[in-house]
mmCIF file of C-alpha atoms in Angstrom:
data_model
loop_
_atom_site.group_PDB
_atom_site.id
_atom_site.type_symbol
_atom_site.label_atom_id
_atom_site.label_comp_id
_atom_site.label_asym_id
_atom_site.label_seq_id
_atom_site.Cartn_x
_atom_site.Cartn_y
_atom_site.Cartn_z
ATOM 1 C CA GLU R 1 -4.694 3.115 2.544
ATOM 2 C CA VAL R 2 -6.997 5.595 4.294
ATOM 3 C CA LEU R 3 -9.675 2.922 4.684
ATOM 4 C CA LYS R 4 -7.172 0.396 6.039
ATOM 5 C CA GLN R 5 -6.049 2.889 8.683
ATOM 6 C CA GLY R 6 -9.657 3.772 9.482
ATOM 7 C CA GLY R 7 -10.709 0.165 10.022
ATOM 8 C CA GLY R 8 -12.644 -0.194 6.766
ATOM 9 C CA LEU R 9 -15.540 1.639 5.182
ATOM 10 C CA HIS R 10 -18.064 0.584 7.850
ATOM 11 C CA ASN R 11 -16.102 2.476 10.528
ATOM 12 C CA PHE R 12 -15.220 5.345 8.207
ATOM 13 C CA MET R 13 -18.904 5.922 7.376
ATOM 14 C CA ARG R 14 -20.251 4.788 10.741
ATOM 15 C CA TRP R 15 -22.480 2.411 8.780
ATOM 16 C CA PRO R 16 -23.474 -0.751 10.715
ATOM 17 C CA ASN R 17 -25.300 -2.405 7.817
ATOM 18 C CA ASN R 18 -24.108 -4.469 4.887
ATOM 19 C CA LEU R 19 -21.891 -3.097 2.133
ATOM 20 C CA LEU R 20 -21.447 -4.533 -1.352
ATOM 21 C CA THR R 21 -18.507 -3.596 -3.539
ATOM 22 C CA ASP R 22 -17.938 -4.181 -7.218
ATOM 23 C CA SER R 23 -14.634 -5.398 -8.597
ATOM 24 C CA GLY R 24 -14.159 -2.608 -11.126
ATOM 25 C CA GLY R 25 -14.770 -5.009 -13.985
ATOM 26 C CA PHE R 26 -17.842 -3.323 -15.423
ATOM 27 C CA GLN R 27 -15.587 -0.534 -16.625
ATOM 28 C CA MET R 28 -14.270 -3.067 -19.155
ATOM 29 C CA VAL R 29 -17.555 -2.556 -20.975
ATOM 30 C CA SER R 30 -18.188 1.110 -20.257
ATOM 31 C CA LEU R 31 -14.570 2.128 -20.956
ATOM 32 C CA LEU R 32 -13.758 -0.528 -23.572
ATOM 33 C CA LYS R 33 -12.123 2.001 -25.894
ATOM 34 C CA LEU R 34 -9.760 2.909 -23.046
ATOM 35 C CA ALA R 35 -9.094 -0.649 -21.816
ATOM 36 C CA GLU R 36 -6.906 -3.575 -22.801
ATOM 37 C CA ILE R 37 -7.897 -6.998 -21.446
ATOM 38 C CA THR R 38 -5.204 -9.653 -21.032
ATOM 39 C CA GLU R 39 -4.754 -12.759 -18.935
ATOM 40 C CA GLU R 40 -2.976 -10.624 -16.329
ATOM 41 C CA GLY R 41 -5.915 -8.263 -15.893
ATOM 42 C CA VAL R 42 -7.327 -5.140 -17.466
ATOM 43 C CA THR R 43 -5.291 -2.038 -18.186
ATOM 44 C CA PHE R 44 -7.246 1.192 -18.253
ATOM 45 C CA GLU R 45 -6.031 4.387 -19.879
ATOM 46 C CA HIS R 46 -6.946 7.682 -18.271
ATOM 47 C CA PRO R 47 -9.089 9.529 -20.842
ATOM 48 C CA LYS R 48 -7.360 12.883 -20.321
ATOM 49 C CA ASN R 49 -3.710 12.284 -19.435
ATOM 50 C CA GLY R 50 -3.131 8.805 -20.916
ATOM 51 C CA ASN R 51 -1.774 7.306 -17.684
ATOM 52 C CA ARG R 52 -2.266 3.545 -17.525
ATOM 53 C CA MET R 53 -3.459 1.488 -14.546
ATOM 54 C CA LEU R 54 -3.484 -2.310 -14.362
ATOM 55 C CA LEU R 55 -6.348 -3.875 -12.410
ATOM 56 C CA THR R 56 -5.689 -7.533 -11.633
ATOM 57 C CA PRO R 57 -7.941 -9.987 -9.797
ATOM 58 C CA GLU R 58 -5.538 -9.790 -6.858
ATOM 59 C CA LYS R 59 -5.564 -5.977 -6.744
ATOM 60 C CA SER R 60 -9.349 -5.900 -6.958
ATOM 61 C CA ILE R 61 -9.658 -8.276 -3.992
ATOM 62 C CA GLU R 62 -6.969 -6.451 -2.015
ATOM 63 C CA SER R 63 -8.918 -3.200 -2.419
ATOM 64 C CA GLN R 64 -12.226 -4.803 -1.488
ATOM 65 C CA ASN R 65 -10.651 -6.515 1.548
ATOM 66 C CA ALA R 66 -9.369 -3.097 2.691
ATOM 67 C CA ILE R 67 -12.793 -1.518 2.165
ATOM 68 C CA GLY R 68 -14.263 -4.217 4.378
ATOM 69 C CA ALA R 69 -17.282 -4.966 2.204
ATOM 70 C CA ASP R 70 -19.618 -7.717 3.355
ATOM 71 C CA ILE R 71 -20.178 -8.854 -0.237
ATOM 72 C CA MET R 72 -17.395 -8.512 -2.803
ATOM 73 C CA MET R 73 -17.765 -9.156 -6.504
ATOM 74 C CA ALA R 74 -14.934 -11.039 -8.185
ATOM 75 C CA LEU R 75 -13.150 -9.419 -11.106
ATOM 76 C CA ASP R 76 -14.540 -10.992 -14.248
ATOM 77 C CA ASP R 77 -13.921 -10.571 -17.955
ATOM 78 C CA VAL R 78 -17.058 -8.644 -18.812
ATOM 79 C CA VAL R 79 -18.433 -8.489 -22.330
ATOM 80 C CA SER R 80 -21.539 -6.677 -23.421
ATOM 81 C CA SER R 81 -24.646 -8.838 -23.290
ATOM 82 C CA THR R 82 -25.277 -7.879 -26.906
ATOM 83 C CA CYS R 83 -21.823 -8.994 -28.105
ATOM 84 C CA PRO R 84 -22.407 -10.968 -31.332
ATOM 85 C CA ASP R 85 -18.993 -12.725 -31.169
ATOM 86 C CA LYS R 86 -19.608 -16.051 -29.416
ATOM 87 C CA GLN R 87 -15.878 -16.844 -29.458
ATOM 88 C CA ARG R 88 -15.188 -13.660 -27.450
ATOM 89 C CA VAL R 89 -17.953 -14.546 -24.969
ATOM 90 C CA GLU R 90 -16.509 -18.050 -24.583
ATOM 91 C CA GLU R 91 -13.028 -16.593 -24.019
ATOM 92 C CA ALA R 92 -14.454 -14.309 -21.314
ATOM 93 C CA THR R 93 -16.260 -17.222 -19.683
ATOM 94 C CA HIS R 94 -13.093 -19.291 -19.343
ATOM 95 C CA ARG R 95 -10.910 -16.334 -18.353
ATOM 96 C CA THR R 96 -13.411 -15.536 -15.624
ATOM 97 C CA PHE R 97 -12.831 -19.052 -14.203
ATOM 98 C CA ARG R 98 -9.091 -18.416 -14.079
ATOM 99 C CA TRP R 99 -9.635 -14.993 -12.532
ATOM 100 C CA ILE R 100 -12.072 -16.263 -9.864
ATOM 101 C CA ASP R 101 -9.437 -18.799 -8.818
ATOM 102 C CA ARG R 102 -6.954 -15.943 -8.449
ATOM 103 C CA CYS R 103 -9.533 -13.913 -6.505
ATOM 104 C CA ILE R 104 -10.126 -16.839 -4.144
ATOM 105 C CA SER R 105 -6.375 -17.205 -3.562
ATOM 106 C CA ALA R 106 -5.978 -13.463 -2.918
ATOM 107 C CA HIS R 107 -8.962 -13.200 -0.558
ATOM 108 C CA SER R 108 -7.475 -12.570 2.888
ATOM 109 C CA ARG R 109 -10.697 -12.394 4.916
ATOM 110 C CA PRO R 110 -12.953 -15.270 3.756
ATOM 111 C CA THR R 111 -14.573 -15.759 7.181
ATOM 112 C CA GLU R 112 -15.523 -12.074 7.376
ATOM 113 C CA GLN R 113 -16.307 -11.147 3.759
ATOM 114 C CA ASN R 114 -18.309 -13.004 1.124
ATOM 115 C CA LEU R 115 -16.765 -13.321 -2.333
ATOM 116 C CA PHE R 116 -19.369 -13.735 -5.061
ATOM 117 C CA GLY R 117 -18.605 -15.241 -8.452
ATOM 118 C CA ILE R 118 -20.206 -13.799 -11.558
ATOM 119 C CA VAL R 119 -21.843 -16.053 -14.129
ATOM 120 C CA GLN R 120 -20.768 -15.351 -17.702
ATOM 121 C CA GLY R 121 -22.025 -16.527 -21.064
ATOM 122 C CA GLY R 122 -23.947 -13.565 -22.369
ATOM 123 C CA LEU R 123 -27.039 -14.599 -24.302
ATOM 124 C CA HIS R 124 -25.577 -18.036 -25.070
ATOM 125 C CA GLU R 125 -27.431 -20.563 -22.913
ATOM 126 C CA ASP R 126 -24.768 -23.258 -23.352
ATOM 127 C CA LEU R 127 -22.025 -20.914 -22.129
ATOM 128 C CA ARG R 128 -24.169 -19.727 -19.217
ATOM 129 C CA GLU R 129 -24.659 -23.363 -18.154
ATOM 130 C CA ILE R 130 -20.899 -23.994 -18.340
ATOM 131 C CA SER R 131 -20.228 -20.821 -16.368
ATOM 132 C CA LEU R 132 -22.830 -21.542 -13.693
ATOM 133 C CA LYS R 133 -21.562 -25.104 -13.220
ATOM 134 C CA GLY R 134 -17.962 -23.895 -12.921
ATOM 135 C CA MET R 135 -18.887 -21.259 -10.353
ATOM 136 C CA ILE R 136 -20.924 -23.697 -8.262
ATOM 137 C CA GLU R 137 -17.955 -26.102 -8.255
ATOM 138 C CA ARG R 138 -15.960 -23.393 -6.470
ATOM 139 C CA ASP R 139 -18.475 -23.399 -3.596
ATOM 140 C CA LEU R 140 -18.630 -19.649 -3.143
ATOM 141 C CA PRO R 141 -20.957 -17.909 -0.670
ATOM 142 C CA GLY R 142 -22.948 -16.409 -3.541
ATOM 143 C CA TYR R 143 -23.257 -15.818 -7.262
ATOM 144 C CA ALA R 144 -24.347 -12.966 -9.477
#
């Protein structure tokens, strides 16, 4: 809310150069023991007080739109690159497609901010190919 009122992070910081923001998704890996991933999004539990917060693709994009980042990363279903469960990696790959579509729909400033899709698939080359192809089909300004 503060950043919205201040005209975005560029104005708030008096920073004329590019800004990149992350979706918050990496915390799915770093805080996995405190997170629950569902089709709706990821629910994080505060490690000290137990309060729960739901981060959805739409909420992630809304926050990044308000920040005013030049490059925004889409919320993706992140799994550790060393995850041995190919079925879980495949699930994350396909969920990420559904979430990127929701991110695209929620993106309110597509002519001013660049939404990047994130390629999934872990160490599985076949899943990475599927993921890359699916992201390219969405014709985004960039990919990570």
